[in-house]
Coordinates of C-alpha atoms in Angstrom, one line a residue:
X1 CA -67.6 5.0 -37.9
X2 CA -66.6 8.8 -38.9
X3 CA -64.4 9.0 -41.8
X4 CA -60.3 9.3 -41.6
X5 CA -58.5 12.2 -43.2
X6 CA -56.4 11.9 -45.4
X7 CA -54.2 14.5 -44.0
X8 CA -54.1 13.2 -40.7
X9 CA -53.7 10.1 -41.8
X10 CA -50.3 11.4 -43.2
X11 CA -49.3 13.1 -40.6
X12 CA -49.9 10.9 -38.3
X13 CA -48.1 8.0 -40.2
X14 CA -45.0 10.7 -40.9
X15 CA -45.3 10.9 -36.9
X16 CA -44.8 7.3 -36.3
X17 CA -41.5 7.2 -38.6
X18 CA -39.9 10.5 -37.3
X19 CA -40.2 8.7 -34.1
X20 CA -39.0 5.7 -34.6
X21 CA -36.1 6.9 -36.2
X22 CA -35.7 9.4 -33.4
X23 CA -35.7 6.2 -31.3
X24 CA -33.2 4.4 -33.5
X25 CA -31.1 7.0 -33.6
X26 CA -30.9 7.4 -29.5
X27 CA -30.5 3.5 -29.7
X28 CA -27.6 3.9 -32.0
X29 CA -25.9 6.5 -30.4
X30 CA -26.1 4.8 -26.8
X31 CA -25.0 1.9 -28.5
X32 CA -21.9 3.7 -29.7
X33 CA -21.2 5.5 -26.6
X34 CA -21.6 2.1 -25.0
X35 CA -18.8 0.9 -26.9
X36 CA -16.5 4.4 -26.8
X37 CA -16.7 4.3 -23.4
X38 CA -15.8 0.3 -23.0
X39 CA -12.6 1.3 -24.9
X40 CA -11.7 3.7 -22.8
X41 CA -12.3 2.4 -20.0
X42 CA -10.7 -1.4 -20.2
X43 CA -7.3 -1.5 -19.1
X44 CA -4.4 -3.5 -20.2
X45 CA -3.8 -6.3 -17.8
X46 CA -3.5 -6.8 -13.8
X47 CA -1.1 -4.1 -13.9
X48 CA -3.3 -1.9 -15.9
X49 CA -5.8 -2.1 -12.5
X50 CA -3.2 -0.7 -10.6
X51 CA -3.6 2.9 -9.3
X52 CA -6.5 5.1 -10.1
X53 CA -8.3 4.4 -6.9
X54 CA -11.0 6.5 -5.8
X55 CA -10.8 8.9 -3.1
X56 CA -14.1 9.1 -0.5
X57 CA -15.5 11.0 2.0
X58 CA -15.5 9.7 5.1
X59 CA -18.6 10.9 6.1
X60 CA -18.7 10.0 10.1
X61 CA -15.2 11.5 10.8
X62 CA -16.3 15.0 8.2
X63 CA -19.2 15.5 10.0
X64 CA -17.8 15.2 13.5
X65 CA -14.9 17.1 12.6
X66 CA -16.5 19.6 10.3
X67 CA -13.7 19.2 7.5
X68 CA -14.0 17.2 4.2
X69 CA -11.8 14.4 5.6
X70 CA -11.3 12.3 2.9
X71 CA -9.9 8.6 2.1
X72 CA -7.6 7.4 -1.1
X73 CA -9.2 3.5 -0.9
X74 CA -5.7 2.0 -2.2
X75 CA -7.3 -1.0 -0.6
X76 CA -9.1 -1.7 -3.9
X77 CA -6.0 -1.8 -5.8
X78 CA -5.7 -5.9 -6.8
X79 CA -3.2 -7.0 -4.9
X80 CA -5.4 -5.3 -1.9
X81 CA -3.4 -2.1 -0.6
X82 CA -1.3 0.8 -1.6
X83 CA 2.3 -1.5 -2.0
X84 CA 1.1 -2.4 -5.1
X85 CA 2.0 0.4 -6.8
X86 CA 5.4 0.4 -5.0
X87 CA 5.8 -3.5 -6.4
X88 CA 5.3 -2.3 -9.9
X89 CA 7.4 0.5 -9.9
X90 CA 10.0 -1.9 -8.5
X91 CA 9.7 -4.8 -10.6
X92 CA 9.7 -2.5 -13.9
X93 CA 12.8 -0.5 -12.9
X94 CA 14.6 -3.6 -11.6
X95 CA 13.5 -4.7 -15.5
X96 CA 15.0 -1.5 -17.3
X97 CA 18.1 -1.4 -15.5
X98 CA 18.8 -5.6 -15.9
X99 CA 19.1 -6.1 -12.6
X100 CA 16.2 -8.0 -12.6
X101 CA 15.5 -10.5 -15.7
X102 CA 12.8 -12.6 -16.9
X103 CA 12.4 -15.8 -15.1
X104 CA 14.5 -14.6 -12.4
X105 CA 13.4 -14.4 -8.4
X106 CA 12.7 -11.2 -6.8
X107 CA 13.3 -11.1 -2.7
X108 CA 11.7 -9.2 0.0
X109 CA 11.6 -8.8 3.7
X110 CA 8.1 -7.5 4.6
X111 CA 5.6 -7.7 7.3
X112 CA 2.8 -8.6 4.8
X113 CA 1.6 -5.7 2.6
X114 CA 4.6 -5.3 0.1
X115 CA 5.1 -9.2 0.1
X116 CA 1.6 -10.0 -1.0
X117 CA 1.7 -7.3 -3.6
X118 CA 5.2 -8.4 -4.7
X119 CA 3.4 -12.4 -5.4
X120 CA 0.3 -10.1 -7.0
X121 CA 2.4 -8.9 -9.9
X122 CA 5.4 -10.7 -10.5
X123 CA 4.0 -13.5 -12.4
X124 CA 2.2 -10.8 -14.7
X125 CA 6.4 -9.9 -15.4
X126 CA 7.2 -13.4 -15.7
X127 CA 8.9 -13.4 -12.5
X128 CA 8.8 -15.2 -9.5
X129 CA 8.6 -14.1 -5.6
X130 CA 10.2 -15.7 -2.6
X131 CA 9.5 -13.6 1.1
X132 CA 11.0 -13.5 4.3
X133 CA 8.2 -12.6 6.8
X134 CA 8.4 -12.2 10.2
X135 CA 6.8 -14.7 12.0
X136 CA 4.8 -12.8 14.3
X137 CA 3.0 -11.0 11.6
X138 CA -0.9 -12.1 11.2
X139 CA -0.5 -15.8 9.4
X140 CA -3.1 -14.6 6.9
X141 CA -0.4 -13.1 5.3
X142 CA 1.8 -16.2 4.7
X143 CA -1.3 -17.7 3.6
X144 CA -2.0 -15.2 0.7
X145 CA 1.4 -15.0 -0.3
X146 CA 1.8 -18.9 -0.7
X147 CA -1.6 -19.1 -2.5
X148 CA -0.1 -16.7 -4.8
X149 CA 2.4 -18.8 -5.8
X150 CA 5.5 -17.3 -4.2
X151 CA 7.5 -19.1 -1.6
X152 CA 7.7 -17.9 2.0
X153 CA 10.3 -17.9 5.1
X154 CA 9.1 -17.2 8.3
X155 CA 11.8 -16.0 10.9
X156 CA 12.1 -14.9 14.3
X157 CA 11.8 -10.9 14.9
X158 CA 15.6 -9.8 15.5
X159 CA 17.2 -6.1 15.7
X160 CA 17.7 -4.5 11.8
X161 CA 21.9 -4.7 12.6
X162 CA 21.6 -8.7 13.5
X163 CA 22.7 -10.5 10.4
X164 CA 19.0 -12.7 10.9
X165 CA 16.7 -9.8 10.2
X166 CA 13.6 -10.9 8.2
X167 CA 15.4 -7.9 5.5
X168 CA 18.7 -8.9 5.8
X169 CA 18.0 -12.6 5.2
X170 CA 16.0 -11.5 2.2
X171 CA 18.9 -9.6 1.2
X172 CA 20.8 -13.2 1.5
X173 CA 18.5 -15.2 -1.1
X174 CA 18.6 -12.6 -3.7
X175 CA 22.8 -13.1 -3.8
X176 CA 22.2 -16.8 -3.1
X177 CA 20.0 -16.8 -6.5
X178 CA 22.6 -14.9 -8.4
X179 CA 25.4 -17.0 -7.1
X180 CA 23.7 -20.4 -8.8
X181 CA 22.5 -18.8 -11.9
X182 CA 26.3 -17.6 -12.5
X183 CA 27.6 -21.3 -11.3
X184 CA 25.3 -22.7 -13.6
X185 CA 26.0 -20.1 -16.2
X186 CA 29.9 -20.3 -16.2
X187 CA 30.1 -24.1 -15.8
X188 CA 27.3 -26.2 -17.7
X189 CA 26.1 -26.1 -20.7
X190 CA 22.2 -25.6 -22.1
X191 CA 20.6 -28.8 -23.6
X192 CA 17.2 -28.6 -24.6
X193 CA 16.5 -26.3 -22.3
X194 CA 17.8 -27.5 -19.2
X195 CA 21.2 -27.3 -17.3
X196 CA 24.0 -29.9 -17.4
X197 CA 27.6 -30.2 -17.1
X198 CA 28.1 -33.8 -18.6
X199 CA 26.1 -35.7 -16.0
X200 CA 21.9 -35.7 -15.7
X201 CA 20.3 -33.9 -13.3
X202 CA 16.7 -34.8 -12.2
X203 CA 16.3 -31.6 -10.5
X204 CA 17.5 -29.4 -13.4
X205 CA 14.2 -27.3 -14.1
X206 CA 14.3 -26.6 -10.0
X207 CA 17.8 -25.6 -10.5
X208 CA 17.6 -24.0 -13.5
X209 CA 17.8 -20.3 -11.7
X210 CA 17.6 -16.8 -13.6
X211 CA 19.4 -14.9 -11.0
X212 CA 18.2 -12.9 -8.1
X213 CA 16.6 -9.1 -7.3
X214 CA 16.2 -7.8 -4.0
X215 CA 13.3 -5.1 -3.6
X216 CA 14.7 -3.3 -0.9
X217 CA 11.6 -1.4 -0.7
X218 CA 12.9 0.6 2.7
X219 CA 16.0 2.2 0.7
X220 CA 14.8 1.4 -2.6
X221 CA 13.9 4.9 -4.2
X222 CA 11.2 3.7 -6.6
X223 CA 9.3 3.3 -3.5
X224 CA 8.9 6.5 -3.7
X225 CA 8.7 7.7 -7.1
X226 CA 5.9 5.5 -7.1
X227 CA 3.8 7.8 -5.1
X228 CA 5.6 10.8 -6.2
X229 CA 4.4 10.2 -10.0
X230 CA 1.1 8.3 -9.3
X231 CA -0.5 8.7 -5.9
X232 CA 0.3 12.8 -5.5
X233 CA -0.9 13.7 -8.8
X234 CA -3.7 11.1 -8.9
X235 CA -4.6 13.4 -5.1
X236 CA -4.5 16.6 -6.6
X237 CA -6.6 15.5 -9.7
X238 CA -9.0 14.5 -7.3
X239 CA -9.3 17.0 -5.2
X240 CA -8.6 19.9 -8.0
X241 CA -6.0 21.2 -5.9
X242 CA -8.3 22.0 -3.4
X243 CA -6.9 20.6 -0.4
X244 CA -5.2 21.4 2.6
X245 CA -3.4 19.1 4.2
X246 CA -2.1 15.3 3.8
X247 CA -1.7 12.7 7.1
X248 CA -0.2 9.1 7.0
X249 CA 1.7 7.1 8.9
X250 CA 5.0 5.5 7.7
X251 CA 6.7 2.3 7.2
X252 CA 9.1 2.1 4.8
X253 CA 8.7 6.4 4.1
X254 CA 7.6 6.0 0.5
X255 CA 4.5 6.7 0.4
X256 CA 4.5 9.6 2.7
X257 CA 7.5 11.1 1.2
X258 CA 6.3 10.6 -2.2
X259 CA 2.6 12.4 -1.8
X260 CA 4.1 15.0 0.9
X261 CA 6.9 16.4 -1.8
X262 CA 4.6 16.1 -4.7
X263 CA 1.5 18.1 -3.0
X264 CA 3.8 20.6 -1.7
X265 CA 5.6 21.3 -4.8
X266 CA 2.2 21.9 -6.9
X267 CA 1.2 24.2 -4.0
X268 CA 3.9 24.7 -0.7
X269 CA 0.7 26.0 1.9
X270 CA -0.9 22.3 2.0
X271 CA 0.5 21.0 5.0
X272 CA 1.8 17.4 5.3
X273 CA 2.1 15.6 8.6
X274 CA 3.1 11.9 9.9
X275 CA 1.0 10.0 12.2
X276 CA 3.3 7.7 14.3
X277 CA 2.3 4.0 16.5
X278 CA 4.1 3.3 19.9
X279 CA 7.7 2.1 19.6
X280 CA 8.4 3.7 16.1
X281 CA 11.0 6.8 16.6
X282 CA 10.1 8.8 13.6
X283 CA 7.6 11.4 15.8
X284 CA 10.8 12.2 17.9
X285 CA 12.7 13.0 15.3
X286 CA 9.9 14.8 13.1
X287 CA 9.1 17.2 16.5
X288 CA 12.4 16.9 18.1
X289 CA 14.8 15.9 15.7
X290 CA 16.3 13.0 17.6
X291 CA 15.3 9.9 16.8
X292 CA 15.6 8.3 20.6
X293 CA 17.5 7.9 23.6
X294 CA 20.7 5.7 23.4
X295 CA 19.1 2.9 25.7
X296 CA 16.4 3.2 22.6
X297 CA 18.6 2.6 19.9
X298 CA 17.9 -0.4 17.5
X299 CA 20.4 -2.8 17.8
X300 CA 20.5 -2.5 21.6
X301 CA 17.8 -4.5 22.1
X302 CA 16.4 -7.7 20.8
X303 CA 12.7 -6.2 20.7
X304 CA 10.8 -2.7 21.1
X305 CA 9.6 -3.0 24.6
X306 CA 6.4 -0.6 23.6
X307 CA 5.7 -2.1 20.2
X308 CA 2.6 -2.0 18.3
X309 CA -0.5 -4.1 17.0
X310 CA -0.2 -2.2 13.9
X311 CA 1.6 -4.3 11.7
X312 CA 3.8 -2.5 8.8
X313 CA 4.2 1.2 9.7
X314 CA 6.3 2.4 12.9
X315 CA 10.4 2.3 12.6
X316 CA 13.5 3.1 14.6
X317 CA 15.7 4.4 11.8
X318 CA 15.3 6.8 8.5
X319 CA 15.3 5.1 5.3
X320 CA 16.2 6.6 2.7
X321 CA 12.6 6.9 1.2
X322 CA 11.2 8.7 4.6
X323 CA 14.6 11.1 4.0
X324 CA 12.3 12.6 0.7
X325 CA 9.6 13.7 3.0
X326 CA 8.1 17.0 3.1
X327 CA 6.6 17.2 6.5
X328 CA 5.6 20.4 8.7
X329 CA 4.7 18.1 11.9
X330 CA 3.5 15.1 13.7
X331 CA 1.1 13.4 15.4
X332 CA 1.7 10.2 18.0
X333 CA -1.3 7.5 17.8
X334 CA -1.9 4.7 20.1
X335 CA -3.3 1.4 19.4
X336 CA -6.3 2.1 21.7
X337 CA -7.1 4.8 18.7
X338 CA -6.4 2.3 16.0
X339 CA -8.2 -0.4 17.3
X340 CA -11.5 1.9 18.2
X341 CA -11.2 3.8 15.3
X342 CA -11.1 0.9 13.1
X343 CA -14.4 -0.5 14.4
X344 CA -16.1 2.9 14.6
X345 CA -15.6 3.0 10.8
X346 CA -17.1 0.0 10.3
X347 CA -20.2 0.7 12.2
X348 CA -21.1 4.0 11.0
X349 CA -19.2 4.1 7.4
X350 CA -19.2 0.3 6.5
X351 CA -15.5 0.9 6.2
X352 CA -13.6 -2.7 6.8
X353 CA -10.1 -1.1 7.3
X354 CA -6.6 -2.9 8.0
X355 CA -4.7 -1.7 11.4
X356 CA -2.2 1.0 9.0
X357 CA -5.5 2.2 7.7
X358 CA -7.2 2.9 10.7
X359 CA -3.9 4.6 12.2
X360 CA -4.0 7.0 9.4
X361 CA -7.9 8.3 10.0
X362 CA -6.9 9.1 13.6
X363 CA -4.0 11.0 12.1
X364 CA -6.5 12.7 9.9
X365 CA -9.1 13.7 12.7
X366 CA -5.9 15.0 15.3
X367 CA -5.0 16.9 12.1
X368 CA -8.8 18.6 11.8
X369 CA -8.8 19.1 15.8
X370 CA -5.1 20.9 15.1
X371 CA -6.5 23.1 11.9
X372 CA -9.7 23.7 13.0
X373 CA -13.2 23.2 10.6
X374 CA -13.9 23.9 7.0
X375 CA -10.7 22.2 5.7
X376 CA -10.0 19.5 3.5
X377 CA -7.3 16.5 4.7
X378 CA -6.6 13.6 2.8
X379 CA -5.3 10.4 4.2
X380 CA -4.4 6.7 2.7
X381 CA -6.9 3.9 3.2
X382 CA -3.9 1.4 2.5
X383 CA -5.5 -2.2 3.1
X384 CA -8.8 -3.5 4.4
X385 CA -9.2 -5.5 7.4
X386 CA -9.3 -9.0 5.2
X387 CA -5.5 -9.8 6.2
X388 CA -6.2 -8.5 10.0
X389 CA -8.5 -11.0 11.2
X390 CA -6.3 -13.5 13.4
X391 CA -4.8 -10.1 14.9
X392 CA -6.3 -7.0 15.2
X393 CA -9.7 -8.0 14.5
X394 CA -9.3 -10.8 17.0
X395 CA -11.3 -10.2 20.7
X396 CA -9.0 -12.5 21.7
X397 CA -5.5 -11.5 20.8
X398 CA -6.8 -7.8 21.6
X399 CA -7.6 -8.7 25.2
X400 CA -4.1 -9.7 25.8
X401 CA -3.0 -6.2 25.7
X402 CA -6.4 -4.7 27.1
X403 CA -7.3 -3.3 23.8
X404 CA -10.9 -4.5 23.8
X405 CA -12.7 -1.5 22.2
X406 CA -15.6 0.1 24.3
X407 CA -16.4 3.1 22.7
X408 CA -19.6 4.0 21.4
X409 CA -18.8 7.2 19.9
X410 CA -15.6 9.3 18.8
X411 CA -14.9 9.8 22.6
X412 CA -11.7 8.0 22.3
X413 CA -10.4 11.0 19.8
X414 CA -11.8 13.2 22.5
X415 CA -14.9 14.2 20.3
X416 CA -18.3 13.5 22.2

């Protein structure tokens, strides 16, 4: 065996320990980082998960368009879609201001999105949730809501001006639930807790109400501020201010009003457009500036004789959250685009995308066929299809109204 050197025998054993404390030192700086970054990242709470969503390319529609269309996925927000943020905002003002306290009930009148997001967060405010639905609305929805823990009321769909409106009776319960907590307030007295004027009451935790809010999120202006301060600037963030225009369809207004006025102010030449379903009046009065004929008029008629599959956006009035919109046009979509567009996504993006959703990419590909290529348009991804199944994901219910898709390709957009 040849002889060792001393020398290298050093060097070689100096070698080893530089490295391994090289090593340890990497380990103890991941290690650290590890935990930095843990810190940062954990947020406080359900409502800490709110907001933040990512925003995609949607590759399919950017490369048959040839602009960056891309998707705000509020569908992973935790109550499942964008009115979670609007809930929030809601619940926290009605908080503040002491319209709302602890313990107490907060109403709604919705069509599904805002209701389920209303049950999602109210218990994280010690609050409770009853909804007034209406009961043609997917009954997936009533089903999420009730496992939530809120109460529901399902109701025949009436005109806005009858006094039964799925709203107005909301409306009703909030004053209903401020009317027993001030009975029970002015005329019993608290014992151990529970209510009782002199006699005992077996119902009295049941009864023991903390008043009333109703959400209102149609007139309601921290609909909007909601999007205003969160979903605009969370946008332009995104995007570095590199965008060019903004497409959505509306509902209650807020969100549209909220991104539209923000974008515009940070930089007036991004353009902001609404994408409207049959039987909803806002494209007439966004092109036009009439909202409809008088044999149109809501409260003529007990139902929209054109209305659509898409469940939570279209209207025949202007709330006073659509009022804040910044809009320079519009765009009408039918539910043959929804429904085709909806499954196109999910074959060539693996996109699973609610009706609203799928309304919103065909506004964003008529807005890339208006503008031409090498743009960028943003649009909402407001829910996935999870609470669409017994509706618009059903062959069944779709074949009804001959809405069975057939495409195979963008043709229905006029793309082949």
């Amino acid at each position: 065996m040849a002889p060792v050197s001393t020398t290298g025998a050093i060097v070689a054993a100096v070698s080893i320990v530089v490295a391994s404390l090289f090593v340890c030192n990497i380990k103890s700086k991941s290690s650290s980082k590890r935990t930095t970054l843990s810190k940062k990242k954990s947020r406080e709470g359900l409502i800490g998960a709110i907001g933040n969503t990512p925003l995609i390319r949607i590759n399919s529609l950017s490369e048959a368009t040839g602009c960056e269309i891309l998707g705000k996925c509020e569908f992973l927000n935790p109550g499942g879609s964008v009115k979670d943020r609007v809930a929030v905002k809601i619940i926290e003002e009605a908080l503040e201001s002491r319209k709302l306290g602890p313990g107490g009930v907060v109403t709604e009148g919705s069509a599904g999105s805002t209701a389920i997001s209303l049950a999602t967060v109210a218990p994280a405010y010690g609050c409770k949730c009853h909804v007034v639905i209406p009961d043609d609305a997917a009954i997936e929805k009533s089903q999420i809501i009730e496992a939530l823990g809120a109460t529901v009321e399902r109701v025949r769909p009436v005109s806005i001006t009858h006094r039964d409106h799925y709203v107005n009776i909301a409306r009703r319960r909030a004053s209903e639930a401020n009317e027993l907590a001030l009975k029970l307030f002015t005329k019993s007295e608290e014992i151990n807790g529970c209510q009782t004027d002199g006699e005992e009451k077996s119902s009295c935790l049941s009864m023991n109400s903390k008043g009333g809010f109703f959400a209102d999120q149609f007139e309601n202006l921290a609909n909007f501020r909601a999007h205003y301060e969160g979903t605009g600037p969370e946008i332009w963030e995104q995007t570095e201010g590199n965008l060019d225009a903004f497409v959505a369809a509306a509902g209650t207004g807020g969100t549209l009003a909220g991104v539209s006025k923000f974008l515009q102010e940070k930089n007036p030449n991004v353009k902001c457009f609404l994408v409207d379903p049959p039987g909803s009046g806002l494209f007439n009065k966004v092109t036009r500036g009439v909202m409809y004929t008088k044999e149109e008029a809501e409260g003529r008629r007990l139902k929209n004789p054109f209305d659509t599959i898409t469940e939570g956006i279209g209207i025949n009035r202007i709330t006073q959250n659509f009022m804040m919109a910044k809009l320079d046009g519009a765009f009408r979509g039918t539910d043959m685009e929804a429904v085709e567009m909806s499954r196109f996504l999910l074959k060539n993006d693996g996109l699973f995308l609610g009706s609203s959703s799928a309304m919103n990419c065909v506004g964003a590909v008529k807005v890339a066929r208006s503008i031409g290529p090498g743009h960028t348009i943003v649009t909402i991804l407001c829910d996935s299809g999870m609470r669409h199944l017994s509706k618009f994901y059903s062959a069944e219910y779709l074949s009804q109204f001959g809405l069975t898709p057939k495409a195979s390709g963008l043709e229905f957009m006029g793309i082949k």
